[in-house]
Amino acid sequence: MEHSFANSYGAPFVGNYTPPDYDFDHVVINFTVLVKGRQYDRTGVFYLGDTEVWRTSTAEPTPYGIRWVWLKDVTPFLSLWKQPQTVIFDLENIVDDTYTGILNTTLTATFFKSIVATADSRGPADLIIPISERTGSAGQPSQFTYPDQNATNTFSFPRNANRAVFTVDVKGQGDEEFWWSNVPQSAVHTFEAEYGLYPGYSPFREVQVLIDGQLAGVDWPFPVIYTGGVVPQLHRPIVGIQAFDIKEHEIDITPWLPLLCDGNDHTFEIKVLGLDDDGVSSAKLSSTTDSEWYITGKIFVWLDDEGSITTGAFGNPYNSDPSISFSQRITQNATGANETLDYTLAVTRTLSVSSYVKTQNGEGTATWSQSLSYSNNGGVYAQGFDNVNTFGIAGADAATGAGLGFSYSATYSYPLYCISSAEYTPEGNLTLRADLNQSLIHEVRGDSVFPAGLEAFAAVNATDTAQFVGSRLETSKNGTALYQRPADNSYSTGVGSSHQVFSFRGVEDEGDDGTPHSTELYFRDVSAYNDTVTDNYVVLLGKTVVNETQT
């Protein structure tokens, strides 16, 4: 694909893909963008037919222009790459006298046969079923817009499935882009007189996956902050964590196979929920959110021989409502106007399901379990113009298939601290200030759908990755920034600094004393000031390969 996205709302790139005429087992895409001028951050979604393959966002450019390149391993979609496809790349952009940046893009794919044996003998899924609007045949993107649309598909599941994993991809837009800083629903009008209406349904979101109306799993999403987020100068040129590659959450639905493989139609649904509250000390899951969320899902399915039928006994899911602790306080100034809002929120949830599953080549108990916790001590001050959030999510997921040949586990943590302010002069000139600290820790073991990241190191200096049972990614980014623009929005200026540390490790089995062990495979420490990288330090497999300082 070579395409320039200008006024591209409702006008995605559409092309045809024919598989190369040789054997391949890996696919890596390269997305390159050049843009200059002034432009918002934009959302890009890449589809093969009705199936979303990758979701990204763009960087906000400078007047003199920027370029970035993103490489992504899309081997998990191998079954789609083996067949002719309609390629759809949706990148909604607007160009006018103010926002002049045209997104000049190139998307290529490299197909190859890897010399490295994968640790997962199963390989990529045999079948990928999209949970989407299914409008690819019309050359349109297939994402649902929630809550305006129900994110629901109904169909008959393949009866010879031996494992199935549901993945969800969601992105908040509009009043939901900064959902992690939204206020309790009872407080949305608190500062309406001075600031305006605040987005609500609390700073908590739960993405639910339902099968025939029953809860199968949840995703408490990572709070991605895009390149225009909070204050744009926070992200130049070091973009927010996951801004270029929005990750999907894996939910193993193998325990549901005794139900799904019965030959009948089954309904799969994705919901996003926040919280409703009483304004004092009680909160519960809401039935909706503000507008809007872009949503797709998919089911990765591994199959037995055609004609075989998976059977078993479906267990009763344990998925009681989450435990929620909530408090809120509003204070007034001397004139009686609302001045401050303080709230505390804590949520915990556990769920699990276990079933007896019998496939062509094995039988046993398949189990899926999740345990999650959330906290946020938040506040809104200065009659709505200052905002503080001390936010954290931690979770642990596990799938086991004793006798069925698979296991998977993931642990994750998403801490965030953000303090921001907005100030308008009587003439309407705007000043934004912010300090932002955000981290992501993600450890995965076993048979994940998406690459654990170890395979690339096996090809570098013949690194022995067989010693590792999983991988651990840790990264943290902090920054401070200021942004200013006049009332007529004719130009903008700003200053910002940021610092990010990234570490990727191979995880080994715990020792006899139960202490976890890991080996650092890659490390980077990078700093930037005003669009320029000032320090860059990289260690690969214990060897320093970059050590640069700019004065």
Coordinates of C-alpha atoms in Angstrom, one line a residue:
M1 CA 0.0 0.0 0.0
E2 CA 1.2 3.5 -0.9
H3 CA -1.5 5.9 0.0
S4 CA -1.9 9.5 1.2
F5 CA -4.7 10.0 3.7
A6 CA -6.1 13.6 3.5
N7 CA -9.9 14.0 3.8
S8 CA -10.4 10.3 4.4
Y9 CA -13.4 9.9 6.7
G10 CA -15.5 7.2 5.2
A11 CA -12.8 6.6 2.5
P12 CA -10.4 3.9 3.6
F13 CA -7.7 2.4 1.3
V14 CA -9.0 -0.8 -0.3
G15 CA -6.8 -3.2 -2.2
N16 CA -6.5 -6.9 -3.1
Y17 CA -4.0 -9.3 -1.6
T18 CA -2.8 -12.5 -3.3
P19 CA -0.5 -14.9 -1.3
P20 CA 3.0 -15.2 -2.6
D21 CA 3.7 -18.4 -4.6
Y22 CA 6.1 -20.0 -2.1
D23 CA 6.0 -21.6 1.4
F24 CA 6.1 -19.2 4.3
D25 CA 5.3 -19.5 8.0
H26 CA 5.9 -15.9 9.2
V27 CA 4.7 -12.5 8.2
V28 CA 6.0 -9.1 9.4
I29 CA 4.4 -5.8 8.2
N30 CA 6.2 -2.5 7.9
F31 CA 4.1 0.7 8.3
T32 CA 6.0 3.9 7.4
V33 CA 4.4 7.4 7.7
L34 CA 5.7 10.9 6.6
V35 CA 3.7 14.0 7.6
K36 CA 4.4 17.7 8.1
G37 CA 2.3 20.7 9.1
R38 CA -0.3 20.6 11.8
Q39 CA -2.6 17.7 12.5
Y40 CA -4.4 15.8 15.3
D41 CA -3.5 12.3 16.2
R42 CA -5.5 9.9 14.1
T43 CA -6.6 6.2 14.5
G44 CA -5.5 3.6 11.9
V45 CA -7.0 0.1 11.6
F46 CA -5.7 -2.6 9.3
Y47 CA -8.1 -5.3 8.2
L48 CA -7.9 -8.5 6.1
G49 CA -11.6 -8.8 5.0
D50 CA -13.8 -8.5 8.1
T51 CA -10.9 -9.2 10.5
E52 CA -9.0 -6.5 12.3
V53 CA -5.3 -7.4 12.2
W54 CA -3.7 -4.3 13.8
R55 CA -4.8 -1.0 15.4
T56 CA -2.5 2.0 15.7
S57 CA -2.5 5.8 16.0
T58 CA -0.5 8.5 14.4
A59 CA 2.0 11.0 15.8
E60 CA 1.2 14.7 15.7
P61 CA 3.6 16.3 13.2
T62 CA 5.9 19.4 13.3
P63 CA 6.0 22.1 10.6
Y64 CA 9.2 20.7 9.2
G65 CA 7.9 17.1 9.1
I66 CA 8.4 13.8 10.9
R67 CA 8.7 10.2 9.9
W68 CA 8.2 7.0 11.8
V69 CA 8.3 3.3 11.1
W70 CA 6.6 0.4 12.9
L71 CA 7.3 -3.3 12.4
K72 CA 4.8 -5.8 13.6
D73 CA 4.8 -9.6 13.6
V74 CA 1.4 -10.6 12.2
T75 CA 2.1 -14.4 12.1
P76 CA -0.8 -15.2 14.4
F77 CA -3.0 -14.4 11.3
L78 CA -1.2 -16.9 9.1
S79 CA -4.4 -18.7 8.1
L80 CA -5.7 -15.4 6.6
W81 CA -2.4 -14.6 4.8
K82 CA -2.6 -18.0 3.1
Q83 CA -5.8 -17.0 1.3
P84 CA -6.6 -14.1 -1.1
Q85 CA -8.0 -11.2 0.9
T86 CA -9.5 -7.7 0.6
V87 CA -7.0 -5.3 2.3
I88 CA -8.6 -2.4 4.1
F89 CA -6.7 0.3 5.9
D90 CA -8.9 2.9 7.6
L91 CA -7.1 6.1 8.6
E92 CA -9.6 8.9 9.2
N93 CA -8.0 12.3 8.6
I94 CA -9.2 15.9 7.8
V95 CA -7.2 18.5 6.0
D96 CA -8.2 22.2 6.0
D97 CA -6.6 25.6 6.3
T98 CA -5.8 24.9 10.0
Y99 CA -5.0 21.2 10.0
T100 CA -2.7 20.8 7.0
G101 CA -1.0 17.4 7.7
I102 CA -1.5 14.8 5.0
L103 CA -0.6 11.3 6.2
N104 CA 1.7 9.8 3.5
T105 CA 1.8 6.1 4.2
T106 CA 3.4 2.9 3.0
L107 CA 2.5 -0.6 4.2
T108 CA 4.5 -3.6 3.1
A109 CA 4.6 -7.2 4.2
T110 CA 7.6 -9.6 4.4
F111 CA 6.9 -13.3 4.1
F112 CA 9.5 -15.8 5.1
K113 CA 10.2 -19.3 6.4
S114 CA 11.8 -19.0 9.9
I115 CA 14.9 -21.0 10.7
V116 CA 13.9 -20.9 14.4
A117 CA 11.6 -23.5 15.7
T118 CA 8.7 -22.1 17.7
A119 CA 8.2 -23.2 21.3
D120 CA 4.5 -23.7 20.7
S121 CA 4.1 -26.9 18.7
R122 CA 0.5 -25.9 17.9
G123 CA 1.6 -23.0 15.7
P124 CA -0.9 -20.3 14.7
A125 CA -4.6 -20.9 14.8
D126 CA -6.2 -22.9 11.9
L127 CA -9.2 -20.5 11.8
I128 CA -9.9 -16.9 12.8
I129 CA -13.5 -15.9 13.2
P130 CA -14.2 -12.1 13.2
I131 CA -16.5 -10.6 15.8
S132 CA -17.2 -7.4 13.8
E133 CA -19.6 -5.5 11.7
R134 CA -18.6 -7.6 8.7
T135 CA -18.6 -4.9 6.1
G136 CA -15.3 -5.8 4.4
S137 CA -17.1 -7.0 1.3
A138 CA -18.3 -3.5 0.8
G139 CA -14.8 -2.1 1.2
Q140 CA -15.6 -0.6 4.6
P141 CA -14.0 -1.0 8.0
S142 CA -15.7 -3.6 10.2
Q143 CA -15.5 -2.0 13.7
F144 CA -18.5 -1.5 15.8
T145 CA -19.2 2.0 17.2
Y146 CA -20.3 1.4 20.8
P147 CA -22.7 2.1 22.5
D148 CA -24.6 3.2 19.4
Q149 CA -24.2 -0.3 18.0
N150 CA -24.4 -3.6 19.7
A151 CA -21.1 -5.4 19.2
T152 CA -22.8 -8.8 18.5
N153 CA -22.4 -11.7 16.1
T154 CA -24.3 -15.0 15.9
F155 CA -23.1 -18.1 14.1
S156 CA -22.6 -21.8 14.3
F157 CA -19.2 -22.7 15.8
P158 CA -16.9 -25.3 14.2
R159 CA -17.7 -28.6 15.9
N160 CA -14.1 -30.0 15.6
A161 CA -12.4 -27.2 17.6
N162 CA -9.9 -28.3 20.2
R163 CA -8.9 -24.9 21.6
A164 CA -10.4 -21.4 21.2
V165 CA -9.2 -18.0 22.4
F166 CA -11.2 -14.8 22.1
T167 CA -9.3 -11.5 21.7
V168 CA -10.7 -8.0 22.1
D169 CA -9.5 -4.7 20.7
V170 CA -11.1 -1.5 21.9
K171 CA -10.3 2.2 21.7
G172 CA -12.1 5.1 23.4
Q173 CA -13.0 8.2 21.4
G174 CA -14.7 11.5 22.3
D175 CA -15.8 11.6 25.9
E176 CA -14.3 8.1 26.4
E177 CA -10.7 8.8 25.1
F178 CA -9.6 9.9 28.6
W179 CA -12.0 7.5 30.4
W180 CA -9.3 7.0 33.1
S181 CA -9.9 10.6 34.2
N182 CA -13.7 10.7 33.9
V183 CA -15.6 11.6 37.0
P184 CA -18.2 9.6 38.9
Q185 CA -21.5 9.7 37.1
S186 CA -23.2 11.6 39.9
A187 CA -20.6 14.4 39.6
V188 CA -20.8 15.2 35.8
H189 CA -22.6 18.5 36.5
T190 CA -20.5 19.6 39.4
F191 CA -18.5 22.2 37.5
E192 CA -20.9 22.9 34.7
A193 CA -21.3 26.6 35.5
E194 CA -17.5 27.4 35.0
Y195 CA -15.9 24.5 33.1
G196 CA -18.8 22.7 31.5
L197 CA -20.1 19.1 31.6
Y198 CA -17.6 16.5 32.6
P199 CA -17.4 13.0 31.0
G200 CA -18.8 10.5 33.5
Y201 CA -19.4 6.8 34.3
S202 CA -16.3 7.0 36.6
P203 CA -12.6 6.5 35.7
F204 CA -13.2 2.7 35.6
R205 CA -14.0 0.6 32.5
E206 CA -14.7 -3.1 32.1
V207 CA -14.8 -4.8 28.7
Q208 CA -16.9 -7.8 28.8
V209 CA -17.0 -10.8 26.5
L210 CA -20.3 -12.7 26.7
I211 CA -21.3 -16.0 25.1
D212 CA -25.1 -16.6 24.8
G213 CA -25.5 -13.8 27.4
Q214 CA -23.1 -15.4 30.0
L215 CA -19.9 -13.6 31.0
A216 CA -16.9 -15.5 29.6
G217 CA -14.1 -13.1 30.5
V218 CA -13.2 -9.4 31.0
D219 CA -10.5 -6.9 29.9
W220 CA -9.7 -4.0 32.1
P221 CA -8.1 -1.9 29.4
F222 CA -4.7 -0.3 29.5
P223 CA -5.1 3.5 29.5
V224 CA -3.4 4.4 26.2
I225 CA -2.6 8.1 25.9
Y226 CA -2.3 9.1 22.3
T227 CA 0.1 11.7 20.9
G228 CA -2.3 14.6 21.4
G229 CA -3.3 13.4 24.8
V230 CA -3.3 15.6 27.9
V231 CA -0.6 17.9 26.5
P232 CA 0.8 17.2 23.1
Q233 CA 4.4 18.1 24.0
L234 CA 4.5 15.1 26.4
H235 CA 4.8 12.8 23.4
R236 CA 7.4 14.4 21.1
P237 CA 9.1 12.4 19.9
I238 CA 8.6 9.6 22.4
V239 CA 5.0 8.5 22.0
G240 CA 2.8 7.1 24.8
I241 CA 3.0 3.4 25.7
Q242 CA 1.0 1.4 23.1
A243 CA 0.1 4.5 21.1
F244 CA 1.6 2.9 17.9
D245 CA 0.4 -0.7 18.7
I246 CA -2.8 -1.1 20.7
K247 CA -2.6 -4.5 22.3
E248 CA -5.4 -7.1 22.4
H249 CA -6.4 -9.0 25.5
E250 CA -6.6 -12.8 25.3
I251 CA -9.6 -14.7 26.9
D252 CA -9.4 -18.4 26.6
I253 CA -12.9 -19.9 25.8
T254 CA -11.8 -23.5 25.5
P255 CA -14.0 -24.4 28.6
W256 CA -17.0 -23.3 26.5
L257 CA -16.3 -25.9 23.7
P258 CA -18.8 -28.5 25.0
L259 CA -21.5 -25.9 24.5
L260 CA -20.2 -24.2 21.4
C261 CA -19.6 -27.5 19.4
D262 CA -23.2 -28.6 19.6
G263 CA -24.0 -27.6 16.1
N264 CA -26.4 -24.8 17.1
D265 CA -26.0 -21.0 16.6
H266 CA -24.3 -19.1 19.4
T267 CA -24.2 -15.4 20.2
F268 CA -20.9 -13.6 21.0
E269 CA -21.1 -10.1 22.4
I270 CA -18.6 -7.4 23.5
K271 CA -19.7 -4.7 26.0
V272 CA -17.9 -1.8 27.6
L273 CA -19.2 -0.7 31.0
G274 CA -18.4 2.0 33.6
L275 CA -20.0 2.7 37.0
D276 CA -23.1 4.3 38.2
D277 CA -22.9 5.8 41.8
D278 CA -25.1 7.4 44.4
G279 CA -22.8 10.4 44.9
V280 CA -21.8 9.3 48.5
S281 CA -20.6 5.8 49.1
S282 CA -22.0 3.2 46.7
A283 CA -21.4 2.3 43.1
K284 CA -22.3 -0.5 40.7
L285 CA -21.6 -1.5 37.1
S286 CA -23.4 0.7 34.6
S287 CA -25.3 -0.6 31.6
T288 CA -23.4 1.7 29.1
T289 CA -20.8 4.4 28.8
D290 CA -20.5 7.8 27.2
S291 CA -19.8 8.0 23.4
E292 CA -17.8 6.3 22.0
W293 CA -15.8 3.1 21.7
Y294 CA -14.4 1.5 18.5
I295 CA -14.7 -2.3 19.1
T296 CA -13.8 -5.5 17.3
G297 CA -13.0 -9.0 18.5
K298 CA -12.0 -12.3 17.0
I299 CA -11.8 -16.0 17.9
F300 CA -8.6 -17.9 17.2
V301 CA -9.6 -21.6 16.7
W302 CA -7.4 -24.7 16.5
L303 CA -9.1 -27.6 14.8
D304 CA -9.0 -31.4 14.8
D305 CA -9.6 -33.4 11.6
E306 CA -12.7 -32.6 9.7
G307 CA -15.6 -34.8 10.8
S308 CA -14.5 -35.1 14.4
I309 CA -16.8 -33.6 17.1
T310 CA -15.7 -32.1 20.4
T311 CA -17.9 -33.0 23.3
G312 CA -17.7 -32.9 27.1
A313 CA -19.6 -31.3 30.0
F314 CA -19.8 -27.6 30.3
G315 CA -19.2 -26.3 33.9
N316 CA -21.0 -23.5 35.7
P317 CA -19.1 -20.2 35.4
Y318 CA -18.2 -18.4 38.6
N319 CA -18.6 -14.7 37.8
S320 CA -20.2 -12.8 40.6
D321 CA -20.4 -9.0 40.4
P322 CA -17.2 -7.1 41.2
S323 CA -16.6 -5.8 44.7
I324 CA -16.7 -1.9 44.6
S325 CA -15.6 0.6 47.2
F326 CA -16.5 4.2 46.5
S327 CA -16.5 7.6 48.3
Q328 CA -16.9 11.1 47.1
R329 CA -16.7 14.7 48.5
I330 CA -17.5 18.1 46.9
T331 CA -16.5 21.4 48.5
Q332 CA -17.7 24.9 47.8
N333 CA -15.9 28.3 47.8
A334 CA -17.0 31.5 49.6
T335 CA -19.5 32.3 46.9
G336 CA -21.2 28.9 47.1
A337 CA -19.8 27.6 43.8
N338 CA -18.4 24.1 43.6
E339 CA -14.7 24.3 43.9
T340 CA -13.3 20.8 44.4
L341 CA -14.2 17.1 43.9
D342 CA -12.4 14.3 45.6
Y343 CA -13.2 10.6 45.1
T344 CA -11.7 7.2 45.9
L345 CA -12.6 4.1 44.0
A346 CA -11.4 0.5 44.4
V347 CA -12.7 -2.5 42.4
T348 CA -11.8 -6.2 42.6
R349 CA -13.2 -9.1 40.5
T350 CA -12.6 -12.8 40.2
L351 CA -14.1 -15.2 37.7
S352 CA -13.5 -18.7 36.5
V353 CA -15.0 -21.6 34.5
S354 CA -13.9 -25.2 34.3
S355 CA -15.3 -27.8 32.0
Y356 CA -14.6 -31.4 30.9
V357 CA -13.6 -31.3 27.2
K358 CA -13.1 -34.3 24.9
T359 CA -11.4 -33.7 21.6
Q360 CA -10.1 -36.0 18.9
N361 CA -6.7 -36.3 20.5
G362 CA -7.2 -35.7 24.2
E363 CA -9.6 -35.1 27.0
G364 CA -9.4 -33.4 30.3
T365 CA -10.4 -30.3 32.3
A366 CA -10.1 -26.9 30.6
T367 CA -10.1 -23.9 33.0
W368 CA -10.1 -20.2 32.6
S369 CA -9.6 -17.9 35.5
Q370 CA -9.1 -14.2 36.1
S371 CA -8.3 -12.1 39.2
L372 CA -8.2 -8.3 38.9
S373 CA -7.9 -5.2 41.1
Y374 CA -8.2 -1.5 40.4
S375 CA -7.8 1.7 42.4
N376 CA -8.0 5.4 41.7
N377 CA -7.6 8.3 44.1
G378 CA -8.8 11.2 41.9
G379 CA -9.7 14.8 42.2
V380 CA -10.9 17.8 40.2
Y381 CA -10.0 21.3 41.5
A382 CA -10.1 25.0 40.5
Q383 CA -13.8 24.7 39.5
G384 CA -13.0 21.9 37.0
F385 CA -9.8 23.2 35.4
D386 CA -7.3 21.1 37.4
N387 CA -7.3 17.3 37.4
V388 CA -5.4 14.6 39.4
N389 CA -5.4 10.8 39.0
T390 CA -3.4 8.2 40.9
F391 CA -4.5 5.1 39.0
G392 CA -3.6 1.4 39.0
I393 CA -4.8 -1.9 37.5
A394 CA -3.3 -5.3 38.3
G395 CA -4.4 -8.6 37.0
A396 CA -3.6 -12.3 36.6
D397 CA -5.2 -14.6 33.9
A398 CA -4.6 -18.3 33.5
A399 CA -5.8 -21.1 31.1
T400 CA -5.0 -24.7 31.8
G401 CA -5.9 -27.7 29.7
A402 CA -4.7 -30.8 31.6
G403 CA -4.8 -33.6 29.0
L404 CA -5.5 -31.2 26.2
G405 CA -2.0 -30.0 25.6
F406 CA -2.0 -26.3 26.4
S407 CA -1.4 -23.8 29.2
Y408 CA -1.2 -20.1 29.4
S409 CA -0.8 -17.4 32.0
A410 CA -0.4 -13.6 32.1
T411 CA 0.2 -11.1 34.8
Y412 CA 0.0 -7.4 34.2
S413 CA 0.1 -4.0 36.0
Y414 CA -0.8 -0.6 34.7
P415 CA 0.1 2.3 37.2
L416 CA -0.5 5.9 36.1
Y417 CA -0.2 9.3 37.8
C418 CA -1.3 12.4 36.0
I419 CA -1.7 16.0 37.2
S420 CA -3.0 18.5 34.6
S421 CA -4.4 22.0 34.4
A422 CA -6.1 24.2 31.8
E423 CA -6.2 28.0 32.0
Y424 CA -8.1 30.5 29.8
T425 CA -7.3 34.2 29.8
P426 CA -10.3 36.6 29.5
E427 CA -9.4 36.9 25.8
G428 CA -9.7 33.1 25.3
N429 CA -6.1 32.2 25.1
L430 CA -5.4 28.6 26.4
T431 CA -2.5 27.3 28.4
L432 CA -2.2 23.6 29.3
R433 CA 0.3 22.1 31.8
A434 CA 0.8 18.5 32.8
D435 CA 3.1 16.0 34.6
L436 CA 2.5 12.3 33.6
N437 CA 4.0 9.1 34.9
Q438 CA 2.9 5.8 33.4
S439 CA 4.1 2.2 33.5
L440 CA 3.3 -1.2 32.0
I441 CA 4.5 -4.5 33.3
H442 CA 3.4 -7.6 31.4
E443 CA 4.6 -11.2 31.9
V444 CA 3.3 -14.0 29.8
R445 CA 4.0 -17.8 29.9
G446 CA 2.9 -20.7 27.8
D447 CA 0.7 -20.9 24.7
S448 CA -0.2 -17.3 24.0
V449 CA -2.0 -16.3 20.7
F450 CA 0.4 -13.4 20.1
P451 CA 4.2 -13.7 20.0
A452 CA 5.9 -13.6 23.4
G453 CA 8.8 -11.8 21.9
L454 CA 11.4 -14.5 22.5
E455 CA 11.7 -15.9 18.9
A456 CA 13.5 -12.9 17.6
F457 CA 16.3 -13.4 20.2
A458 CA 16.7 -17.0 19.2
A459 CA 17.8 -15.8 15.8
V460 CA 20.3 -13.4 17.3
N461 CA 23.6 -15.1 18.1
A462 CA 21.8 -18.4 18.4
T463 CA 20.4 -17.3 21.9
D464 CA 19.1 -20.4 23.7
T465 CA 15.5 -19.4 24.4
A466 CA 14.5 -23.0 25.3
Q467 CA 15.5 -22.2 28.8
F468 CA 12.7 -19.6 29.1
V469 CA 9.1 -20.4 30.1
G470 CA 7.9 -16.9 29.2
S471 CA 8.8 -13.3 28.8
R472 CA 8.5 -10.1 30.9
L473 CA 8.1 -6.6 29.5
E474 CA 8.6 -3.6 31.8
T475 CA 8.4 0.0 30.7
S476 CA 7.9 3.3 32.4
K477 CA 7.6 6.8 30.9
N478 CA 7.4 10.2 32.6
G479 CA 7.2 13.7 31.3
T480 CA 6.3 17.3 31.9
A481 CA 4.9 19.7 29.3
L482 CA 3.3 23.0 28.5
Y483 CA 1.1 24.0 25.6
Q484 CA -0.2 27.4 24.5
R485 CA -2.5 28.7 21.7
P486 CA -4.4 31.9 21.1
A487 CA -8.2 32.2 21.1
D488 CA -8.4 32.0 17.3
N489 CA -6.4 28.7 17.2
S490 CA -4.2 30.1 14.4
Y491 CA -1.0 28.5 15.8
S492 CA 0.3 26.7 18.9
T493 CA 3.5 26.6 20.8
G494 CA 4.8 24.5 23.7
V495 CA 7.7 22.8 25.5
G496 CA 8.1 19.3 26.8
S497 CA 10.5 16.8 28.2
S498 CA 10.1 13.0 28.6
H499 CA 12.1 10.0 29.7
Q500 CA 11.3 6.3 29.1
V501 CA 13.0 3.1 30.3
F502 CA 12.2 -0.2 28.6
S503 CA 13.3 -3.7 29.6
F504 CA 12.5 -7.1 28.0
R505 CA 13.5 -10.3 29.8
G506 CA 13.3 -14.1 29.3
V507 CA 11.6 -15.7 32.3
E508 CA 12.9 -19.0 33.7
D509 CA 11.3 -21.4 36.1
E510 CA 11.5 -20.5 39.8
G511 CA 14.3 -22.0 41.7
D512 CA 14.0 -24.5 44.5
D513 CA 13.4 -21.6 46.9
G514 CA 10.5 -20.3 44.8
T515 CA 12.4 -17.2 43.7
P516 CA 11.7 -16.1 40.1
H517 CA 14.6 -15.9 37.7
S518 CA 14.9 -14.0 34.5
T519 CA 17.6 -12.9 32.0
E520 CA 17.6 -9.4 30.5
L521 CA 17.6 -9.6 26.7
Y522 CA 17.0 -6.0 25.7
F523 CA 17.2 -2.7 27.6
R524 CA 16.8 0.9 26.4
D525 CA 16.9 4.2 28.3
V526 CA 15.9 7.3 26.2
S527 CA 15.3 10.9 27.0
A528 CA 13.9 13.8 24.9
Y529 CA 13.4 17.5 25.1
N530 CA 11.5 19.7 22.6
D531 CA 11.2 17.2 19.7
T532 CA 14.8 16.0 20.0
V533 CA 16.2 12.8 21.6
T534 CA 18.9 14.0 24.0
D535 CA 20.0 10.6 25.5
N536 CA 19.8 7.1 24.1
Y537 CA 21.3 4.0 25.7
V538 CA 20.7 0.5 24.4
V539 CA 21.9 -2.9 25.6
L540 CA 21.3 -6.0 23.5
L541 CA 22.0 -9.4 25.1
G542 CA 24.3 -7.8 27.7
K543 CA 26.3 -5.7 25.2
T544 CA 26.0 -1.9 24.9
V545 CA 25.1 -1.2 21.3
V546 CA 24.1 2.5 21.6
N547 CA 25.4 5.1 24.0
E548 CA 24.5 8.6 22.7
T549 CA 24.2 12.0 24.5
Q550 CA 23.3 15.2 22.8
T551 CA 24.2 18.5 24.4

